[in-house]
Coordinates of N, CA, C and O in Angstrom, one line a residue:
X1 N 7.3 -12.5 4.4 CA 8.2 -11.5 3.7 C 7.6 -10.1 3.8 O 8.4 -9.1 3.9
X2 N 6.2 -9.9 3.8 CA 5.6 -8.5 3.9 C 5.7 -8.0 5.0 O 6.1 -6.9 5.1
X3 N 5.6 -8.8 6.1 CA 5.8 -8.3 7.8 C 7.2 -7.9 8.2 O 7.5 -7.0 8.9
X4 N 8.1 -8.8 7.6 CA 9.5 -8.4 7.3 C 9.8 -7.8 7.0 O 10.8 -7.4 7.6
X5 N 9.3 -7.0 5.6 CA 10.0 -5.8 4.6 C 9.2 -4.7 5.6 O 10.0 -3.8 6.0
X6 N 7.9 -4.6 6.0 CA 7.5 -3.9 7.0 C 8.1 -3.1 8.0 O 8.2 -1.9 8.0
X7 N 8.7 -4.0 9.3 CA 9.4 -4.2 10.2 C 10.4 -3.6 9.7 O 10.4 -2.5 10.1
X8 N 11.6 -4.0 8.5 CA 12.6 -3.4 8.6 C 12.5 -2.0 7.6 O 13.4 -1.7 6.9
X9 N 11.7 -1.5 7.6 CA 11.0 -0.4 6.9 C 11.0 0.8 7.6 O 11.4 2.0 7.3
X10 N 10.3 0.1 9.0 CA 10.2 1.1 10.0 C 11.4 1.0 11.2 O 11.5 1.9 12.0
X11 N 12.1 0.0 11.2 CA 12.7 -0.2 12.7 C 14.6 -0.2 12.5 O 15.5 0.2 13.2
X12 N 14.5 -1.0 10.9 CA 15.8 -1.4 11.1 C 16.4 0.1 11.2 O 15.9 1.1 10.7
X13 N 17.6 0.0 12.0 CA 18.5 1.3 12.1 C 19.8 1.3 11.0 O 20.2 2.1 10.2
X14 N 20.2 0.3 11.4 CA 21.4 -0.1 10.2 C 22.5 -0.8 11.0 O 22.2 -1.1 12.1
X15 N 23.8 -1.2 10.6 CA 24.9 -2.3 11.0 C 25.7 -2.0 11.5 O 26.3 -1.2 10.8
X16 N 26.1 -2.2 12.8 CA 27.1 -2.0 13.6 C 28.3 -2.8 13.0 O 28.1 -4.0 13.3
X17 N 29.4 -2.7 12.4 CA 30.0 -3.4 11.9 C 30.9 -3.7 12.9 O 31.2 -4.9 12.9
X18 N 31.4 -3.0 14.0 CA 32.4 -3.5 14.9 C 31.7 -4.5 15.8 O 32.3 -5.5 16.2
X19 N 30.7 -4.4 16.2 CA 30.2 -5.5 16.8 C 29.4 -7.1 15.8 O 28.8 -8.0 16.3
X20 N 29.7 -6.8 14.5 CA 28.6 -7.6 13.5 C 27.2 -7.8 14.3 O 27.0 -8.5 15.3
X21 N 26.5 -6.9 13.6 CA 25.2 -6.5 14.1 C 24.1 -5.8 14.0 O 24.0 -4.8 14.6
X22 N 23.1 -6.1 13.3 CA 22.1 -5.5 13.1 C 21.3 -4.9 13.9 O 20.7 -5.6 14.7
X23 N 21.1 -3.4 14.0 CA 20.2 -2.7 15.0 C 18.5 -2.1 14.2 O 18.2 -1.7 13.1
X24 N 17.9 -2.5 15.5 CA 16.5 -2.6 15.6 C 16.2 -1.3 17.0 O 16.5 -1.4 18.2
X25 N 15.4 -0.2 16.2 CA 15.0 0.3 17.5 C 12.7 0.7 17.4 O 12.1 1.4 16.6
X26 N 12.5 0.3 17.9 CA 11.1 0.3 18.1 C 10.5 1.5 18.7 O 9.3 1.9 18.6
X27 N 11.5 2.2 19.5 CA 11.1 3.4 19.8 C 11.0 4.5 18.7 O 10.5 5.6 18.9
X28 N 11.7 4.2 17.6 CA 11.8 5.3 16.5 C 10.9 4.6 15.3 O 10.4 3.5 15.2
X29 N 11.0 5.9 14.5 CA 10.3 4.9 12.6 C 11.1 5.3 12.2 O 11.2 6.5 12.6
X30 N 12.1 4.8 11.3 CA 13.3 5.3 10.2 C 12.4 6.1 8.4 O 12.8 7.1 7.8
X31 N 11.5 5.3 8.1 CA 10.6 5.1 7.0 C 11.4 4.9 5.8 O 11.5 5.6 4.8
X32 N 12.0 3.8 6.0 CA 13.2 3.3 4.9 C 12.7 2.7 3.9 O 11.8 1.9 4.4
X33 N 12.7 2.5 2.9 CA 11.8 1.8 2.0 C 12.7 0.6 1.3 O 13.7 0.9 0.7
X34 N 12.3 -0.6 1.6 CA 13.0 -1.9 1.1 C 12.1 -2.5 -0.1 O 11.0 -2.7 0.3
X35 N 12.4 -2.7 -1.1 CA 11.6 -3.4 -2.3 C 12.2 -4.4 -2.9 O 13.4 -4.4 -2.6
X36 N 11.8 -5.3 -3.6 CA 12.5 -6.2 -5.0 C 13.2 -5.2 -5.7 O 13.0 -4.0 -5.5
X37 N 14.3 -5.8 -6.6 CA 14.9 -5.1 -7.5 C 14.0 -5.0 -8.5 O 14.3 -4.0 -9.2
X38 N 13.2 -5.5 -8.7 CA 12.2 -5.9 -9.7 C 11.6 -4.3 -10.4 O 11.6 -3.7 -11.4
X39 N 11.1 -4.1 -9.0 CA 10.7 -2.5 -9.1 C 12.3 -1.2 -9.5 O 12.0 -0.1 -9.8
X40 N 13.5 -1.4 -9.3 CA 14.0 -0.7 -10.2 C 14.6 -0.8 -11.2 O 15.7 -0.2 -11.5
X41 N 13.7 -2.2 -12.1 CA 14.0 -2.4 -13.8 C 14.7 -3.3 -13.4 O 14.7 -3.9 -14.5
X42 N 15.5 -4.1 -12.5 CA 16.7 -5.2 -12.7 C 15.4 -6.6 -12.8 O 14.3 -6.7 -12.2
X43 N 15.9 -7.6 -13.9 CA 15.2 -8.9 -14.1 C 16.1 -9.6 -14.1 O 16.3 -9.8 -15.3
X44 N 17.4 -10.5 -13.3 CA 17.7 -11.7 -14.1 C 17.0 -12.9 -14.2 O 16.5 -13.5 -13.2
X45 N 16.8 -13.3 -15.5 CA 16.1 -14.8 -15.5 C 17.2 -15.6 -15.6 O 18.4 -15.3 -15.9
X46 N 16.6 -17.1 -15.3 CA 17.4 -18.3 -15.7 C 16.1 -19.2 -16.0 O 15.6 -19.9 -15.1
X47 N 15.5 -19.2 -17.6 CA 14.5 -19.8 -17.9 C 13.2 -19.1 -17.1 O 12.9 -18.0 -17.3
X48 N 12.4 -19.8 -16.3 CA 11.2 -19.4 -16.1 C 11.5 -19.1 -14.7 O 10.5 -18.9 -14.0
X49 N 12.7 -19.1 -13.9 CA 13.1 -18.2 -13.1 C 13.3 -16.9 -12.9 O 13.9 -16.3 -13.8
X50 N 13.1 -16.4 -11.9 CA 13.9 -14.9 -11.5 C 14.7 -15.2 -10.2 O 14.5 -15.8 -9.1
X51 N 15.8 -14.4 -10.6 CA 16.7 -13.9 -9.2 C 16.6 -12.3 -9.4 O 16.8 -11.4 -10.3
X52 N 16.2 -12.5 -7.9 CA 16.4 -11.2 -7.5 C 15.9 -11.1 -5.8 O 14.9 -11.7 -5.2
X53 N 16.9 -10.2 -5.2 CA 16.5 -10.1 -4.1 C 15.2 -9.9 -3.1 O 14.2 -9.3 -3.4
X54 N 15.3 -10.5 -2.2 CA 13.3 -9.9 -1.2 C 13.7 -9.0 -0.7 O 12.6 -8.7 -0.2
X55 N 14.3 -8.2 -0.4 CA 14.3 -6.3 -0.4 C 15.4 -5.7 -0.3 O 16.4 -6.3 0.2
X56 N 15.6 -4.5 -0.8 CA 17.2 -4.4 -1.5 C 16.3 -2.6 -0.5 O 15.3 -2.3 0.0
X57 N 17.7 -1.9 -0.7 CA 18.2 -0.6 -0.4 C 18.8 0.7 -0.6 O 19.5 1.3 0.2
X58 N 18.5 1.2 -1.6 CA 20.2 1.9 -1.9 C 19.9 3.3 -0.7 O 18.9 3.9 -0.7
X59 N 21.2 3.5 0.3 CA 21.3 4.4 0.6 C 22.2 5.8 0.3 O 23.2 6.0 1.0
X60 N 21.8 6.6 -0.6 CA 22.6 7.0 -1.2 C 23.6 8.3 -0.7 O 24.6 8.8 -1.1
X61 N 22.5 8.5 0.6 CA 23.6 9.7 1.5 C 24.8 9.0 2.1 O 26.0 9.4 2.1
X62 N 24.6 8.1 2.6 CA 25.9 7.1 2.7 C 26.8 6.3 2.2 O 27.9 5.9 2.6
X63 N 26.0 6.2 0.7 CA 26.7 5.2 -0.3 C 26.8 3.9 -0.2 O 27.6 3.3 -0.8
X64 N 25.9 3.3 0.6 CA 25.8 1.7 0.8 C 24.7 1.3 0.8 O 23.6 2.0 1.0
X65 N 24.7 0.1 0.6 CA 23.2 -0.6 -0.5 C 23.0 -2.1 0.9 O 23.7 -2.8 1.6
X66 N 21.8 -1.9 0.7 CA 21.5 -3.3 1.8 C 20.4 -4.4 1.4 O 19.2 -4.4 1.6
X67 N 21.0 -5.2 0.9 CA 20.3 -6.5 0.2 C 20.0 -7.6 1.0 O 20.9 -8.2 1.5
X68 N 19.0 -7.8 1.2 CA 18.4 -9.1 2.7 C 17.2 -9.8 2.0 O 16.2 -9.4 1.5
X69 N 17.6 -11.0 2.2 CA 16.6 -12.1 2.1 C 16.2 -12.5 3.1 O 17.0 -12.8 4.0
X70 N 14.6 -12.6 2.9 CA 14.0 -13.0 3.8 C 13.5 -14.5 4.0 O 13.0 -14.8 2.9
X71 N 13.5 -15.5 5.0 CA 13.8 -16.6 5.2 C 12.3 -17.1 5.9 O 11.8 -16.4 6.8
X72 N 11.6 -18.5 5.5 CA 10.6 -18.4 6.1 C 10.6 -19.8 7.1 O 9.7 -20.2 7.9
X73 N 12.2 -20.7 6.9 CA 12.1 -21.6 7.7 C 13.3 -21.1 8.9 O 13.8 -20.0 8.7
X74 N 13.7 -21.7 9.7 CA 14.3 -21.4 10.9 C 15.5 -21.4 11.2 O 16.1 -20.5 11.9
X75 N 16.3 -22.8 10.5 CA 17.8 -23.2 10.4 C 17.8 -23.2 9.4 O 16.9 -23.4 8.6
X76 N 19.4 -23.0 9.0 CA 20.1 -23.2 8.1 C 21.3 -23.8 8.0 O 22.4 -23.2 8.4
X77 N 21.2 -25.0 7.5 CA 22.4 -26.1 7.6 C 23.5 -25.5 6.3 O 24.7 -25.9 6.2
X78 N 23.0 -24.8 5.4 CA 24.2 -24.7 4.4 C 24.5 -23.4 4.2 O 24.2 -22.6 5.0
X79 N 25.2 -23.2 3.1 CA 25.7 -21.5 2.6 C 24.5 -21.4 1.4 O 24.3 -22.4 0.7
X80 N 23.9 -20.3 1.2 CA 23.1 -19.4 0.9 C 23.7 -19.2 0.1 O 24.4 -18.2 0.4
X81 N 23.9 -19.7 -1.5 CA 24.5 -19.5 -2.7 C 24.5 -18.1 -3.2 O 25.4 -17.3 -3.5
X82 N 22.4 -18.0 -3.5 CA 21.8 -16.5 -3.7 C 22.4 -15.6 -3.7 O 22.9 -15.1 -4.7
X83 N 22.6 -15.2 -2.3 CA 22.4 -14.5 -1.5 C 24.7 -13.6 -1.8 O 25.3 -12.6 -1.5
X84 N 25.0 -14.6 -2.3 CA 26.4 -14.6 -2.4 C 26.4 -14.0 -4.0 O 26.9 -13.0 -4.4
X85 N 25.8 -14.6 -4.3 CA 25.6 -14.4 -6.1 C 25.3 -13.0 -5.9 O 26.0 -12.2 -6.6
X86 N 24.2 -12.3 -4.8 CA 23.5 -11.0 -5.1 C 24.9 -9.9 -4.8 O 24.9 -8.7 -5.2
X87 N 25.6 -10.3 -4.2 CA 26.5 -9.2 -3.6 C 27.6 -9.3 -4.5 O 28.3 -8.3 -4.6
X88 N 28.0 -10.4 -5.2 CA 28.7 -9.9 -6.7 C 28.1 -8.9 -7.5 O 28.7 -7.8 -7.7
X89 N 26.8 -9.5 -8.0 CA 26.5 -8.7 -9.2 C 26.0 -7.4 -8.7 O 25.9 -6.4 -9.4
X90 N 25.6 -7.4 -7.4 CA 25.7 -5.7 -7.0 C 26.7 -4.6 -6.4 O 26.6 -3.4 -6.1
X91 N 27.5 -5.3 -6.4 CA 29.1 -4.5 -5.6 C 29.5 -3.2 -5.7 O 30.2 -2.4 -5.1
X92 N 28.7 -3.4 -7.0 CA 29.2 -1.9 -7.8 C 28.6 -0.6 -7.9 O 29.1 0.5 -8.3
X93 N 27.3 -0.9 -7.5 CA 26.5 -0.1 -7.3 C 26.9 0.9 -6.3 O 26.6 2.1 -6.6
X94 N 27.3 0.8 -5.2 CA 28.1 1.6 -3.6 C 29.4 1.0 -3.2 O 30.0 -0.1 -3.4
X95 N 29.5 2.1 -2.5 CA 30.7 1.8 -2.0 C 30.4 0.7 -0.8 O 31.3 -0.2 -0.9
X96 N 29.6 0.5 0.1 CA 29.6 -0.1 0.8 C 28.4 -1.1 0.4 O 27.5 -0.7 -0.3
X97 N 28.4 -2.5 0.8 CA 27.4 -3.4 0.4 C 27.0 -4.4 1.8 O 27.9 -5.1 2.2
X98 N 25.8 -4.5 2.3 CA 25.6 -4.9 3.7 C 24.4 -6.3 3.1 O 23.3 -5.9 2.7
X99 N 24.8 -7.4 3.2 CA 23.9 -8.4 3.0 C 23.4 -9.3 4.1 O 24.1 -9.3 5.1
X100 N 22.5 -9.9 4.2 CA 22.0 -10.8 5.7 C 20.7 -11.2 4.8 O 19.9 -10.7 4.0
X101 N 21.0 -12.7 5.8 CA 19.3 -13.0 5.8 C 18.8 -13.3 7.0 O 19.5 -13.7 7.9
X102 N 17.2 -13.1 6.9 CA 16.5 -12.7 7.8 C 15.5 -14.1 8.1 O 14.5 -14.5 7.4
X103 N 16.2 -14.6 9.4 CA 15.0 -16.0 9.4 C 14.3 -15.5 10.6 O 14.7 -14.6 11.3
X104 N 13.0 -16.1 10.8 CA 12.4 -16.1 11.9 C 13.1 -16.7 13.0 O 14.1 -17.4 12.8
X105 N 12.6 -16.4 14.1 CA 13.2 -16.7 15.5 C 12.7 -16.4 16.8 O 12.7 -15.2 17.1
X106 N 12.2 -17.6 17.7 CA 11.4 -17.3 18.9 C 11.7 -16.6 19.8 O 10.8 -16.1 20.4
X107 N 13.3 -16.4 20.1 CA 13.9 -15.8 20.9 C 14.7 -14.7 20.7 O 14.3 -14.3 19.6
X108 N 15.2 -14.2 21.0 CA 15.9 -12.7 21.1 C 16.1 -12.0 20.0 O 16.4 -12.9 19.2
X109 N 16.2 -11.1 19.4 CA 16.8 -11.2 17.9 C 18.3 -10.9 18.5 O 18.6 -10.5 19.6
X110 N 19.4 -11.5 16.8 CA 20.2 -11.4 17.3 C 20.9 -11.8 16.3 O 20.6 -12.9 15.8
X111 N 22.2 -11.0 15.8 CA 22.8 -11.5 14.5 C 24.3 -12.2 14.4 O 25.2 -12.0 15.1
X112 N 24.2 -12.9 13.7 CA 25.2 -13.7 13.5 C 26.1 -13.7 12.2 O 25.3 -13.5 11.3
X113 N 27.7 -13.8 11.5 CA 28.4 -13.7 10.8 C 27.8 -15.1 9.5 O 28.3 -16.2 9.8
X114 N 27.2 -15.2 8.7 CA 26.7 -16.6 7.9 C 28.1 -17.2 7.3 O 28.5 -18.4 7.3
X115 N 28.7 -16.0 6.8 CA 29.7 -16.0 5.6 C 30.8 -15.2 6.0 O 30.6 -14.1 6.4
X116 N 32.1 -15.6 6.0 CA 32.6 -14.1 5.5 C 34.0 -14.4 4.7 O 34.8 -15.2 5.1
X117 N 34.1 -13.8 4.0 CA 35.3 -14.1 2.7 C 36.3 -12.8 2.2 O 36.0 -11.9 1.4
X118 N 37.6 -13.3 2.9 CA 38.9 -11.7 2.8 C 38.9 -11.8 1.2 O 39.2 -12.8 0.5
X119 N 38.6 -10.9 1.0 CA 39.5 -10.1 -0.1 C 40.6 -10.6 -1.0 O 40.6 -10.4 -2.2
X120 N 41.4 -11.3 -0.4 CA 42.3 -11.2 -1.2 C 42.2 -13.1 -1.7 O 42.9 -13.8 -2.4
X121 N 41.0 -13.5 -0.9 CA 40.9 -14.9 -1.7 C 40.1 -14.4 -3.2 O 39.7 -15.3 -4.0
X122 N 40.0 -13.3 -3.4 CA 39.1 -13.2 -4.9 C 39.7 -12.5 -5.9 O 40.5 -11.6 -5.8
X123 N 39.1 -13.1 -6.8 CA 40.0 -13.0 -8.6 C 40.2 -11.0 -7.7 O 39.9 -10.4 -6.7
X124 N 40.9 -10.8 -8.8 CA 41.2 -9.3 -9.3 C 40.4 -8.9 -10.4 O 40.1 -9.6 -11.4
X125 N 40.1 -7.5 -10.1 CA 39.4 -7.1 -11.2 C 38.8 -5.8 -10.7 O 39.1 -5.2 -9.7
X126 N 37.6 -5.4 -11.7 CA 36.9 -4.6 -11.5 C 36.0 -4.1 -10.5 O 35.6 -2.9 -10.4
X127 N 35.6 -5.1 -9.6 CA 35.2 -5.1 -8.2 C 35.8 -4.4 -7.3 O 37.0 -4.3 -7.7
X128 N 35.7 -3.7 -6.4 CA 36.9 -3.1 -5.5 C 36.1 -4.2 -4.2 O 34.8 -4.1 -4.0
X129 N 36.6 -4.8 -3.6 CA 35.2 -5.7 -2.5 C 36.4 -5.2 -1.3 O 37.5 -4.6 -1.5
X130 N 36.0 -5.4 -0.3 CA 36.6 -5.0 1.0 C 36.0 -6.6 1.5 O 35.7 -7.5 0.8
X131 N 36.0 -6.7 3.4 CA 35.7 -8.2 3.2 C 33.7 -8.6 2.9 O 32.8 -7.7 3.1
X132 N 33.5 -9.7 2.5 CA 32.4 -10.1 2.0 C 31.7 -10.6 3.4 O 32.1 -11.6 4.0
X133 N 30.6 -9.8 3.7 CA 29.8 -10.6 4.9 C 28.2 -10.8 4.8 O 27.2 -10.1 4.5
X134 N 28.4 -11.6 5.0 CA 26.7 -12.2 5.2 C 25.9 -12.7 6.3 O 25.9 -13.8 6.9
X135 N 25.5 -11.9 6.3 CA 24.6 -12.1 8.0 C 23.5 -12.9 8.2 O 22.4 -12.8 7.6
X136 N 23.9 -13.7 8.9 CA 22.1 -14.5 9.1 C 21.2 -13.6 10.9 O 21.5 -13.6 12.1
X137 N 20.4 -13.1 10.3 CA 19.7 -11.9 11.6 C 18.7 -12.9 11.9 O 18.0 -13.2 10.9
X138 N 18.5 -13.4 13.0 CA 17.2 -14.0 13.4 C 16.6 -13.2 14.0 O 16.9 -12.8 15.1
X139 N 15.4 -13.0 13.4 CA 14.4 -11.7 14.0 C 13.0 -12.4 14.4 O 12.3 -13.2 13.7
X140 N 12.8 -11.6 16.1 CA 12.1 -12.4 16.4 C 10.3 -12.0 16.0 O 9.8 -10.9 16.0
X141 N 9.9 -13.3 15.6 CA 8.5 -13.0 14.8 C 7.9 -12.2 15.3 O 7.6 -11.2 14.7
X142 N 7.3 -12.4 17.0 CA 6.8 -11.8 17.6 C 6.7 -10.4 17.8 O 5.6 -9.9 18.2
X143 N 7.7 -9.6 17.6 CA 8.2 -8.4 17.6 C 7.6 -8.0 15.8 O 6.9 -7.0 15.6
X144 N 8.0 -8.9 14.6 CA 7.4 -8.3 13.8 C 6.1 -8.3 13.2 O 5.6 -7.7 12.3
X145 N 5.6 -9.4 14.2 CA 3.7 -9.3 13.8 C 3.3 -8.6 14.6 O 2.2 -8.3 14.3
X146 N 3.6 -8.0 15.8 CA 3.0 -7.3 16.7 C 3.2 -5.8 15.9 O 2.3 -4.9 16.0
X147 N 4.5 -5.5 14.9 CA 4.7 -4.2 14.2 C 3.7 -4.3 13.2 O 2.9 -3.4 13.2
X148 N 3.7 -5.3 12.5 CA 2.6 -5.8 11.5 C 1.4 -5.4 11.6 O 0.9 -4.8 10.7
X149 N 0.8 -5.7 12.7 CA -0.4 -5.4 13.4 C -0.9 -4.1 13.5 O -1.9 -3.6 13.0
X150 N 0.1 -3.7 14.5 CA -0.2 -2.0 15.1 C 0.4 -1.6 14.6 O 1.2 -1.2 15.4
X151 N 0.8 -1.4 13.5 CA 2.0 0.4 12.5 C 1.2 0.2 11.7 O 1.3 0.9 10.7

């Protein structure tokens, strides 16, 4: 998770939405800073649990927030409940809301659609949601322990 929040600290560029796509440039440093919500006062518990995101975003020149969990096994056979939960209770925060999670991956990085849910299948209300997407980014390790290492 540290090599990850790392990595996309320095590299991630941000989401091509017409292509669904996360961009990565290595030739640049963005110096973006990704943290827990933890660090800006948000706690939910559920008993001796916490929810809360492995690195969140707000970009506020743009108005959109980037919530990504980081993933330490490789596949994923189901829907990512969390990760669905996190983009409710944060919606409201920006206008725009960009979620993915981030598994390792030997090969290319390269992102993929996990989720995605129109609009008009959801209650009404105080939300304004446009459509709900959830990205699963497989990013390849090698590329972020090698940043890990040398940055």
């Amino acid at each position: 998770e540290t090599a990850v929040r790392k990595y996309l600290e320095l590299h991630f560029e941000g989401i091509d939405e017409e292509h669904d796509e996360m961009l990565y440039d290595r030739s640049r440093t963005f110096n973006r800073s990704f943290s827990k919500l933890t660090e800006y006062g948000y706690d939910l518990k559920h008993g001796e649990r916490s929810l809360a995101p492995d690195m969140y975003h707000l970009d506020h020149r743009h108005n959109c927030q980037y919530i990504f969990d980081a993933k330490y096994y490789s596949k994923l056979n189901e829907l990512n409940h969390k990760q669905l939960v996190y983009h409710f209770l944060f919606a409201n925060r920006a206008a725009k809301t960009y979620d993915a999670l981030i598994m390792p991956y030997e090969g290319k990085t390269d992102t993929r659609i996990h989720v995605q849910i129109n609009p008009s299948w959801l209650p009404g209300g105080s939300m304004q949601l446009e459509d709900v997407k959830i990205y699963l980014n497989r990013l390849n390790m090698v590329d972020v322990l090698n940043s890990f290492i040398t940055e």
